[in-house]
mmCIF file of N, CA, C and O in Angstrom:
data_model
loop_
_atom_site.group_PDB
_atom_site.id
_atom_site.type_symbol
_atom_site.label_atom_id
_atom_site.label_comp_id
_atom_site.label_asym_id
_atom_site.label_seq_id
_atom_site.Cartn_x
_atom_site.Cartn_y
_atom_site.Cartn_z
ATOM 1 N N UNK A 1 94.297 88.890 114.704
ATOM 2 C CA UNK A 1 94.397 90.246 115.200
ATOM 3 C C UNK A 1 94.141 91.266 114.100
ATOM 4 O O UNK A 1 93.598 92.336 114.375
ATOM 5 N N UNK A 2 94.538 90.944 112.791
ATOM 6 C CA UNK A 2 94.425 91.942 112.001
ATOM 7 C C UNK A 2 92.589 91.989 111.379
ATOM 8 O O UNK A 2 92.332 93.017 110.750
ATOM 9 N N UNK A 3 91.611 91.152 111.506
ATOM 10 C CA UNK A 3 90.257 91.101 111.270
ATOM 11 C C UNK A 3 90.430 92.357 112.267
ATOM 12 O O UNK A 3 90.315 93.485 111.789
ATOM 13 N N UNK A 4 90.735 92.175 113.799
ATOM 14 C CA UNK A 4 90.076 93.332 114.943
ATOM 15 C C UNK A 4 90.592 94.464 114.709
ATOM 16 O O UNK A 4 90.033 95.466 115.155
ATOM 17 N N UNK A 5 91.825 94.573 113.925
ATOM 18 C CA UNK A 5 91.880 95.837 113.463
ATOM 19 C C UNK A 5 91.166 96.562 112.621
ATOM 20 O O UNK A 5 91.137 97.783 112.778
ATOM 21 N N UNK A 6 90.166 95.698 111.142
ATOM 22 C CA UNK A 6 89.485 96.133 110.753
ATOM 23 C C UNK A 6 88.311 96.525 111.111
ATOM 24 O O UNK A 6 87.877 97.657 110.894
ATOM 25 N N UNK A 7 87.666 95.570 111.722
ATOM 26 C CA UNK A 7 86.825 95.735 112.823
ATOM 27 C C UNK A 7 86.496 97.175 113.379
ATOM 28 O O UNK A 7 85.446 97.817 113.357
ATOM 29 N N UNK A 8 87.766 97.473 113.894
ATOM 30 C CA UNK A 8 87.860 98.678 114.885
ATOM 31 C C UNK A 8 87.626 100.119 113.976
ATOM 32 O O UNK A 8 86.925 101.063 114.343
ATOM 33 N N UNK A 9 88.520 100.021 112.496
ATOM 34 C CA UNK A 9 88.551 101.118 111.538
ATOM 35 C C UNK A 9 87.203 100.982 110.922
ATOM 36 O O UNK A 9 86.956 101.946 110.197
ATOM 37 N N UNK A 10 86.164 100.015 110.982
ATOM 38 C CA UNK A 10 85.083 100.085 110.295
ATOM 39 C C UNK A 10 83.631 100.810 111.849
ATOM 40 O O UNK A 10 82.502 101.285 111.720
ATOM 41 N N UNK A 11 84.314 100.584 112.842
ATOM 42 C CA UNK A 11 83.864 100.988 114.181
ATOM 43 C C UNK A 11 83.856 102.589 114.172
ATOM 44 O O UNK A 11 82.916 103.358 114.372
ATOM 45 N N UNK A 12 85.199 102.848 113.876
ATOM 46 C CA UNK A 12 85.659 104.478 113.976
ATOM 47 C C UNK A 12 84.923 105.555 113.005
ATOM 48 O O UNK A 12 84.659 106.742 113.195
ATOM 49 N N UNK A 13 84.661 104.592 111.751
ATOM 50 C CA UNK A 13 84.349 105.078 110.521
ATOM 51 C C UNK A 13 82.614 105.382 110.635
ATOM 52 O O UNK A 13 81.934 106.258 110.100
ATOM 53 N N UNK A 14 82.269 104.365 111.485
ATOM 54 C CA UNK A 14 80.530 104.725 111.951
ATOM 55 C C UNK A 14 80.260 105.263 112.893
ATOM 56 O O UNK A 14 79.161 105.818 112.911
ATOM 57 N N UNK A 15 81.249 105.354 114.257
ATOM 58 C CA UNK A 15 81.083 106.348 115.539
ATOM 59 C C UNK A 15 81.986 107.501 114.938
ATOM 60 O O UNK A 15 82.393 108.375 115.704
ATOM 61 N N UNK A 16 82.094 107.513 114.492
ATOM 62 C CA UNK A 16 82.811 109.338 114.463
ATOM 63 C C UNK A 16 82.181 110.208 113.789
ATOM 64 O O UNK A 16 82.006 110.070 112.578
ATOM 65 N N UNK A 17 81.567 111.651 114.741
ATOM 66 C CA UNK A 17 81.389 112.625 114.319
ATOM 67 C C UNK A 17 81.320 112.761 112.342
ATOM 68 O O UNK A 17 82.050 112.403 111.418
ATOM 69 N N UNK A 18 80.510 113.205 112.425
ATOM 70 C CA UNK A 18 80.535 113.324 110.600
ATOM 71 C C UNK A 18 79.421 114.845 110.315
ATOM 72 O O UNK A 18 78.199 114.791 110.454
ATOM 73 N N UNK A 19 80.091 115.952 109.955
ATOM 74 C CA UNK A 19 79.859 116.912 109.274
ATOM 75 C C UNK A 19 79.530 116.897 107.717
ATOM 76 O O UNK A 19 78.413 116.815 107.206
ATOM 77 N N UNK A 20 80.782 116.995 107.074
ATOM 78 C CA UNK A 20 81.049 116.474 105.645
ATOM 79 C C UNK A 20 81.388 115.003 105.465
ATOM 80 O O UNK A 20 81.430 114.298 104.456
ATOM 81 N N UNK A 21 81.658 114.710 106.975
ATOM 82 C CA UNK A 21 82.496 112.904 105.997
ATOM 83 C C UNK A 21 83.713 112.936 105.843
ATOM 84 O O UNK A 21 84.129 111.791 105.666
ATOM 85 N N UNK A 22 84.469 113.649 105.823
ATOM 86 C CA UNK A 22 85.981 113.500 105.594
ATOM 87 C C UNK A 22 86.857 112.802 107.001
ATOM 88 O O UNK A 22 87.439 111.732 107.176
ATOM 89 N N UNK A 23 86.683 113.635 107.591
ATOM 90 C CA UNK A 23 87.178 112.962 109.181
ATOM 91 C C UNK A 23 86.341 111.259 109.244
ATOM 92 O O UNK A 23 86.903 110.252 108.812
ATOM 93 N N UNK A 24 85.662 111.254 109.546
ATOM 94 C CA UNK A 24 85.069 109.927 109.120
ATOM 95 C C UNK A 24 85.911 108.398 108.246
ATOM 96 O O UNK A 24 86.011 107.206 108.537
ATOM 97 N N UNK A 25 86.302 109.122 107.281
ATOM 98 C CA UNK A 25 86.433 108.624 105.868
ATOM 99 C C UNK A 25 87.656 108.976 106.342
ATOM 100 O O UNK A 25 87.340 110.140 106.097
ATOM 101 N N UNK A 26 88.885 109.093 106.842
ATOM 102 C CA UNK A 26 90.374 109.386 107.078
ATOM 103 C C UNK A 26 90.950 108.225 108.446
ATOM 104 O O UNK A 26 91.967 108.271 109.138
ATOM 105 N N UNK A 27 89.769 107.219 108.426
ATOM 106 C CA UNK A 27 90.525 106.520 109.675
ATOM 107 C C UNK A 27 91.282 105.216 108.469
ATOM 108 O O UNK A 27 90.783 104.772 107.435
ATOM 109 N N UNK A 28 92.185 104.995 108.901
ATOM 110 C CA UNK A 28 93.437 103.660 108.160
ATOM 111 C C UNK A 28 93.724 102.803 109.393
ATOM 112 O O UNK A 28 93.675 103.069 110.594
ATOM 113 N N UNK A 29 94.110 101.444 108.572
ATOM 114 C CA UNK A 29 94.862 100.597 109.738
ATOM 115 C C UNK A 29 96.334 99.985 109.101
ATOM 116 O O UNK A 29 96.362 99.064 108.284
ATOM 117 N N UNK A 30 97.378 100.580 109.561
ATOM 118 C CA UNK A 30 98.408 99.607 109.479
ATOM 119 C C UNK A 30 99.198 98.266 110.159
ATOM 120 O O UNK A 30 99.347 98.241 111.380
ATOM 121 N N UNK A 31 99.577 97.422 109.519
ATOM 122 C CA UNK A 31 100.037 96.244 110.187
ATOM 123 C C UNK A 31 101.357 96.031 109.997
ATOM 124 O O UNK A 31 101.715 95.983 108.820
ATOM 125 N N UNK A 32 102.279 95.874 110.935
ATOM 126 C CA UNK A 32 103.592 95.289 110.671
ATOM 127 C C UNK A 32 104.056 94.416 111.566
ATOM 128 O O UNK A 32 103.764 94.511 112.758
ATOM 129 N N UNK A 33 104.951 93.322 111.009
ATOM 130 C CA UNK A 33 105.039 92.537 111.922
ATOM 131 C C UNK A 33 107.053 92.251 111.561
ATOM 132 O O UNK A 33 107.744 92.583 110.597
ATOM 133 N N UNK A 34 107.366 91.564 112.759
ATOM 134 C CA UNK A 34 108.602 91.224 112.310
ATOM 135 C C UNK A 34 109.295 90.229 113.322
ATOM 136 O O UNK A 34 109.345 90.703 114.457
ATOM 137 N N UNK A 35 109.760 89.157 113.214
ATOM 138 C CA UNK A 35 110.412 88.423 114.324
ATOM 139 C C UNK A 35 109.349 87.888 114.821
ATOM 140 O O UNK A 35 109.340 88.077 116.037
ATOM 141 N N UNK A 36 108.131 87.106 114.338
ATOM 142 C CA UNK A 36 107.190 87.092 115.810
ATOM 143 C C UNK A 36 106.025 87.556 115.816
ATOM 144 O O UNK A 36 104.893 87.125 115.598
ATOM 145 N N UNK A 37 106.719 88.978 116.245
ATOM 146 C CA UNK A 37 105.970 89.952 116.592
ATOM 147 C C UNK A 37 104.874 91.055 115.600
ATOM 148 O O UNK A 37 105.226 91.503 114.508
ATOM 149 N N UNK A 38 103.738 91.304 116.144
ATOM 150 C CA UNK A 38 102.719 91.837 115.399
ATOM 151 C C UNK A 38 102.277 93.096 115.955
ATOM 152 O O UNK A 38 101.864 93.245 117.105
ATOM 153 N N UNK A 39 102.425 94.306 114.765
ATOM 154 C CA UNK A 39 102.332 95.969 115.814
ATOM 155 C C UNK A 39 100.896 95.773 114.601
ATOM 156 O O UNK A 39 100.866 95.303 113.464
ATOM 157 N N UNK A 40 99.848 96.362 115.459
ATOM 158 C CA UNK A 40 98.394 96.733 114.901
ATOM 159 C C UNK A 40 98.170 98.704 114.834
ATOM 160 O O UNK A 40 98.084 99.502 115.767
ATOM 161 N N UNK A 41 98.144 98.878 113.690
ATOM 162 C CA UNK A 41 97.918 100.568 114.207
ATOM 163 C C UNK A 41 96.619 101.301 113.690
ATOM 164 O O UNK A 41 96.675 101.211 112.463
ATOM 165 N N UNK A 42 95.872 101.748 113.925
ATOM 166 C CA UNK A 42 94.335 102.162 113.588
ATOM 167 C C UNK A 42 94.815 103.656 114.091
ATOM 168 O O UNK A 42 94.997 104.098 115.226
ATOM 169 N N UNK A 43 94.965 104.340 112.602
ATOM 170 C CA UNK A 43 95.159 105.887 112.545
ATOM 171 C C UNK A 43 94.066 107.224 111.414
ATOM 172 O O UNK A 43 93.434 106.943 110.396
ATOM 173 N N UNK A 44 94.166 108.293 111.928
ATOM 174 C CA UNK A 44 93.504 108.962 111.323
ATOM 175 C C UNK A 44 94.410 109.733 110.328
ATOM 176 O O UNK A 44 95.109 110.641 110.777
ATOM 177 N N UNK A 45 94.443 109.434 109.016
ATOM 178 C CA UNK A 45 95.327 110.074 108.141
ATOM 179 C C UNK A 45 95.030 111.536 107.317
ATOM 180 O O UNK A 45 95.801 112.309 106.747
ATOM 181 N N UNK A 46 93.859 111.553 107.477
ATOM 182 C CA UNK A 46 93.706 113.101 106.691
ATOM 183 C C UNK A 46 93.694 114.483 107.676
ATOM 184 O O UNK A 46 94.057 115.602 107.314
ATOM 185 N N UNK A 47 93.218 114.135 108.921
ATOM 186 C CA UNK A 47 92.994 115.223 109.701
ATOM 187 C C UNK A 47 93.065 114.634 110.893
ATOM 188 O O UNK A 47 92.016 114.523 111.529
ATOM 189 N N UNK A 48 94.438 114.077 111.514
ATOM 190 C CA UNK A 48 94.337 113.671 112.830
ATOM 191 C C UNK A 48 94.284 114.835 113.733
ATOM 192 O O UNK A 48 93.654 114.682 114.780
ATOM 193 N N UNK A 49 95.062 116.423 113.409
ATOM 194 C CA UNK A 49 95.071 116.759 114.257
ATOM 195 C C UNK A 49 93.616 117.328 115.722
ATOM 196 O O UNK A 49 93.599 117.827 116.848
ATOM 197 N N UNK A 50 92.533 116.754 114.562
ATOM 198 C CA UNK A 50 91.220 117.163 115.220
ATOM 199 C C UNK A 50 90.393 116.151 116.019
ATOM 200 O O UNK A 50 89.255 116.341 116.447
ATOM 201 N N UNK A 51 91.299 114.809 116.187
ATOM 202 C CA UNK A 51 90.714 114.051 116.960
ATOM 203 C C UNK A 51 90.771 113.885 118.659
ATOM 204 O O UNK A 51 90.024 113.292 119.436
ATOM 205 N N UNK A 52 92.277 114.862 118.911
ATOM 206 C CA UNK A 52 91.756 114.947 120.701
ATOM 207 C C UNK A 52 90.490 116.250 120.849
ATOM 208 O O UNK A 52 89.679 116.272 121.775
ATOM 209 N N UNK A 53 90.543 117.202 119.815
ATOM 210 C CA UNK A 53 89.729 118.383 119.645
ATOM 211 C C UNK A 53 88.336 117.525 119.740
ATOM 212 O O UNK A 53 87.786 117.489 120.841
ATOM 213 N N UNK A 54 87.961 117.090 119.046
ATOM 214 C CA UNK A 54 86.463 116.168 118.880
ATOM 215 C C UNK A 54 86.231 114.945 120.110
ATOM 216 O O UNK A 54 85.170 114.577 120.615
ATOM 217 N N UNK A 55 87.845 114.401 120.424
ATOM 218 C CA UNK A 55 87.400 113.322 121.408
ATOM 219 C C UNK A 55 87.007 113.782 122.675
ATOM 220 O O UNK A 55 86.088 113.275 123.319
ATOM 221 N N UNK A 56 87.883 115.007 123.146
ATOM 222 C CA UNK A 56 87.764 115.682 123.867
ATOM 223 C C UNK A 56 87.065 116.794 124.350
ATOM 224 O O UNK A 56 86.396 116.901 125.378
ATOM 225 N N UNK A 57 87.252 117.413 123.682
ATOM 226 C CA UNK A 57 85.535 118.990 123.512
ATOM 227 C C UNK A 57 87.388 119.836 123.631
ATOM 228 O O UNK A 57 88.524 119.363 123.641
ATOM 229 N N UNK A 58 86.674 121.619 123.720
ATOM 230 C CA UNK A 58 87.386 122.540 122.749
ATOM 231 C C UNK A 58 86.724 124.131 123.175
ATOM 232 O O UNK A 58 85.530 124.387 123.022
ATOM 233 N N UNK A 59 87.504 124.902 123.606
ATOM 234 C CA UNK A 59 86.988 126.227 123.120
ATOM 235 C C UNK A 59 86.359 126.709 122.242
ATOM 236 O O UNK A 59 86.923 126.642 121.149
ATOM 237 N N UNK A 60 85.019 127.371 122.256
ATOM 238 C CA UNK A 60 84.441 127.823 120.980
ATOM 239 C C UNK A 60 85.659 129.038 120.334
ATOM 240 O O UNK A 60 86.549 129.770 120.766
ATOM 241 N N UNK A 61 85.232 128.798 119.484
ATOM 242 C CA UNK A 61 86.247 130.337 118.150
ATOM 243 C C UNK A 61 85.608 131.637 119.190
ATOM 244 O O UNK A 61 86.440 132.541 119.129
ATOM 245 N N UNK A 62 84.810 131.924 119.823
ATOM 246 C CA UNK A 62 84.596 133.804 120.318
ATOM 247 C C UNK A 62 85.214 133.308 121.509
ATOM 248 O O UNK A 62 85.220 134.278 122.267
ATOM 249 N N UNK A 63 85.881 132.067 122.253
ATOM 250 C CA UNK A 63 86.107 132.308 123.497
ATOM 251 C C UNK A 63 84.783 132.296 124.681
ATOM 252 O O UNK A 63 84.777 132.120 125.900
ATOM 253 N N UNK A 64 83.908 132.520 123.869
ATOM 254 C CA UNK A 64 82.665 131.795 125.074
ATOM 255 C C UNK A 64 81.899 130.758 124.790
ATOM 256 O O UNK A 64 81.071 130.377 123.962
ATOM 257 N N UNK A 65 82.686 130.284 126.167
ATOM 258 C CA UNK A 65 81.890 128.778 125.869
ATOM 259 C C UNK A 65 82.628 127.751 125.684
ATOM 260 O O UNK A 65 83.780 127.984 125.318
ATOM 261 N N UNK A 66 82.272 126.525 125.846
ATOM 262 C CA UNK A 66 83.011 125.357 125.825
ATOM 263 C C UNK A 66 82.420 123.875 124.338
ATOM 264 O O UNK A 66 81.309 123.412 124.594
ATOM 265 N N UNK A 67 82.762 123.573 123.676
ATOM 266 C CA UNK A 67 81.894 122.671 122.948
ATOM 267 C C UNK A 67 82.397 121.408 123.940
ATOM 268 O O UNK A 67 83.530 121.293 124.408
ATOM 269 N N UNK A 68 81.176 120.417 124.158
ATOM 270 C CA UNK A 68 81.414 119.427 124.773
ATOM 271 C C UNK A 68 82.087 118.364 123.418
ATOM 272 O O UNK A 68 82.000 118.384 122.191
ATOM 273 N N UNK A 69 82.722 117.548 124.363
ATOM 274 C CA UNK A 69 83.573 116.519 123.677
ATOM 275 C C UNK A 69 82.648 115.143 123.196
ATOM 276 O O UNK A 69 81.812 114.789 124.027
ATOM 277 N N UNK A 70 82.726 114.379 121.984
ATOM 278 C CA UNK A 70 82.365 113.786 121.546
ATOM 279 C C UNK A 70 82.914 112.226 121.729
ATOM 280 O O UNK A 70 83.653 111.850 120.819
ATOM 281 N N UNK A 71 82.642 111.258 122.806
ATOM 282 C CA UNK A 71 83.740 110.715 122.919
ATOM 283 C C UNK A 71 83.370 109.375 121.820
ATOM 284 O O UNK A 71 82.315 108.807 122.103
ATOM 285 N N UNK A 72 84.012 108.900 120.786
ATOM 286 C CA UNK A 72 84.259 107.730 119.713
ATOM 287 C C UNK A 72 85.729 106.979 120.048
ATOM 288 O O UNK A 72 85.796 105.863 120.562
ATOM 289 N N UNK A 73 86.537 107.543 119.783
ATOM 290 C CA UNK A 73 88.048 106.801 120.178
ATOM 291 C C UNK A 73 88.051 105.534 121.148
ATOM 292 O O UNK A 73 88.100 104.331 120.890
ATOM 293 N N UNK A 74 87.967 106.351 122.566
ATOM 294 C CA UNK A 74 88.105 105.746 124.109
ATOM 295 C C UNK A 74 87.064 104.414 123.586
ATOM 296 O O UNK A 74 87.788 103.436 123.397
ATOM 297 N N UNK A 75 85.873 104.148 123.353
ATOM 298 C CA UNK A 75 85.211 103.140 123.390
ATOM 299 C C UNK A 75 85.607 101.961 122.673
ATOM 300 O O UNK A 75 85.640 100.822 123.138
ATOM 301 N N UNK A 76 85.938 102.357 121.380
ATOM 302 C CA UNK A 76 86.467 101.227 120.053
ATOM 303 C C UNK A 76 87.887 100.895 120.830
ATOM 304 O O UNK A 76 88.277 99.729 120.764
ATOM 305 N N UNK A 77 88.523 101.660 121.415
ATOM 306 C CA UNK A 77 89.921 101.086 121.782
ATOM 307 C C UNK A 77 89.531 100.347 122.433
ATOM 308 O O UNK A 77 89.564 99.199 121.989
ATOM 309 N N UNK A 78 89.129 100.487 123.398
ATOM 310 C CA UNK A 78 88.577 99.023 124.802
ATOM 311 C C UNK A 78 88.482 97.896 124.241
ATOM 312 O O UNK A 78 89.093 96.870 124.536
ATOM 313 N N UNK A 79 87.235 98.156 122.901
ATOM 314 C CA UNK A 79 86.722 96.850 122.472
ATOM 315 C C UNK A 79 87.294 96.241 122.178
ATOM 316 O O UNK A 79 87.209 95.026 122.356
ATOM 317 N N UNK A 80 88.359 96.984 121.440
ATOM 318 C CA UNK A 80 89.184 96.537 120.672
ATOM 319 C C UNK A 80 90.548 95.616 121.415
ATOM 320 O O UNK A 80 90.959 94.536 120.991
ATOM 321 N N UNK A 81 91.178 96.486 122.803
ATOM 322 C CA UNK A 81 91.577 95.912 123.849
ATOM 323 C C UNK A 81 91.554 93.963 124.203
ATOM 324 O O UNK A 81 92.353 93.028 124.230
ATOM 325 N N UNK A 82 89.926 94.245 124.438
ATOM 326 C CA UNK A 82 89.372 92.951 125.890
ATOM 327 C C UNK A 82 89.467 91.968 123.832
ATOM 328 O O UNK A 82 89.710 90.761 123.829
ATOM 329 N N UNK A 83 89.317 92.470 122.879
ATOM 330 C CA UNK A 83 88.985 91.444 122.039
ATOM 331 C C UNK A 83 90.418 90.422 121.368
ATOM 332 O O UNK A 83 90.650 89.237 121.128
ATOM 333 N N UNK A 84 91.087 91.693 121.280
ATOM 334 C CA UNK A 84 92.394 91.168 121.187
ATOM 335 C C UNK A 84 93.091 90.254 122.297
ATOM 336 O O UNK A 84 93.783 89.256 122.096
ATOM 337 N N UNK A 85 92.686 90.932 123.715
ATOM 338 C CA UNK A 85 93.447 89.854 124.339
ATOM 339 C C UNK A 85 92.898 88.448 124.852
ATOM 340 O O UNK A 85 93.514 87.578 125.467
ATOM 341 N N UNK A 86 91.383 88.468 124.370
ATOM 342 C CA UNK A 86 91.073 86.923 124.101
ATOM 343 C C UNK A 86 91.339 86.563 122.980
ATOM 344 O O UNK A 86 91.118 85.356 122.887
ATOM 345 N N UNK A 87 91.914 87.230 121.544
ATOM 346 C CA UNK A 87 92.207 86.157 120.618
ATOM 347 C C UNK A 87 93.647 85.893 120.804
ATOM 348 O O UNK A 87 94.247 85.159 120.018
ATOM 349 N N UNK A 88 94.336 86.562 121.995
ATOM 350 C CA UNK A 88 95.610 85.730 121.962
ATOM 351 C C UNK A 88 96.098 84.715 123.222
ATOM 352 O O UNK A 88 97.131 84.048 123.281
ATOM 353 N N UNK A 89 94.871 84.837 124.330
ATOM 354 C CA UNK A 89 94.526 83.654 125.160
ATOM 355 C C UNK A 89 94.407 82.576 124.778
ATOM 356 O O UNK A 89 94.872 81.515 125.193
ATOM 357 N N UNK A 90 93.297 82.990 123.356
ATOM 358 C CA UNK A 90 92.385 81.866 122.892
ATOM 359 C C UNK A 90 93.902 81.083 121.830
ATOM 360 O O UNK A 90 93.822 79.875 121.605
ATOM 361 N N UNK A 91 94.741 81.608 121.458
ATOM 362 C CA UNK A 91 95.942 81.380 120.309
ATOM 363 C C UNK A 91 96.953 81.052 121.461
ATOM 364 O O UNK A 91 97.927 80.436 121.028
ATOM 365 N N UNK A 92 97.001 81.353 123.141
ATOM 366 C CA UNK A 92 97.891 80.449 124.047
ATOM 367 C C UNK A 92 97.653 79.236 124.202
ATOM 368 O O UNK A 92 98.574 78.422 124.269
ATOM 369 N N UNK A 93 96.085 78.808 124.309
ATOM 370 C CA UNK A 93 95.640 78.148 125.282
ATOM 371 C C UNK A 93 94.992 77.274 124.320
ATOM 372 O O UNK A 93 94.458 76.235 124.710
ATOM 373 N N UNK A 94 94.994 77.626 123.031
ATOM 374 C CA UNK A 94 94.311 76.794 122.142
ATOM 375 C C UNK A 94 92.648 76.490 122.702
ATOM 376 O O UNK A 94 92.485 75.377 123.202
ATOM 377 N N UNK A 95 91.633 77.254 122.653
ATOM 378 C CA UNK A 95 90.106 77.062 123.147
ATOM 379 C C UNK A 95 89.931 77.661 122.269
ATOM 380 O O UNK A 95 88.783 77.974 121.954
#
């Protein structure tokens, strides 16, 4: 699980919007596990607050007009989703 997390932050890091590169260059993945159990987290650390702004679209600054939304997030999560839950089918069921 933790390869698909990288996976996903090296996904985010090539679909996302890039002006300067910084937003880009601010996606991280943390892993913790305990008892068992395994939490996967793929976050934006320098400037999250602009990722529903970008995933989503946004008021222009004069108020006219709308910028359409850029969607990167929604897709890598899916993949990321259907991939994970065959590597832990594949880790039930041993195939």
């Amino acid at each position: 699980l933790n390869s698909i997390g990288k996976q996903a932050v090296e996904k985010l890091k090539a679909d996302s919007p890039k002006r300067k590169g910084k937003y880009a260059r601010g996606w991280r993945l943390k892993t913790k596990s305990s008892g068992g159990e395994c939490e996967i987290t793929v976050y934006q650390s320098g400037t999250a607050q602009l990722t529903h702004l970008l995933e989503n679209g946004h008021k222009k600054r004069t108020r006219q007009g709308f910028v359409a939304g850029r969607p990167h997030i929604q897709p890598v999560q899916d993949w990321a989703e259907t991939e994970a839950q065959k590597a832990i089918e594949k880790a039930v069921h041993g195939k």
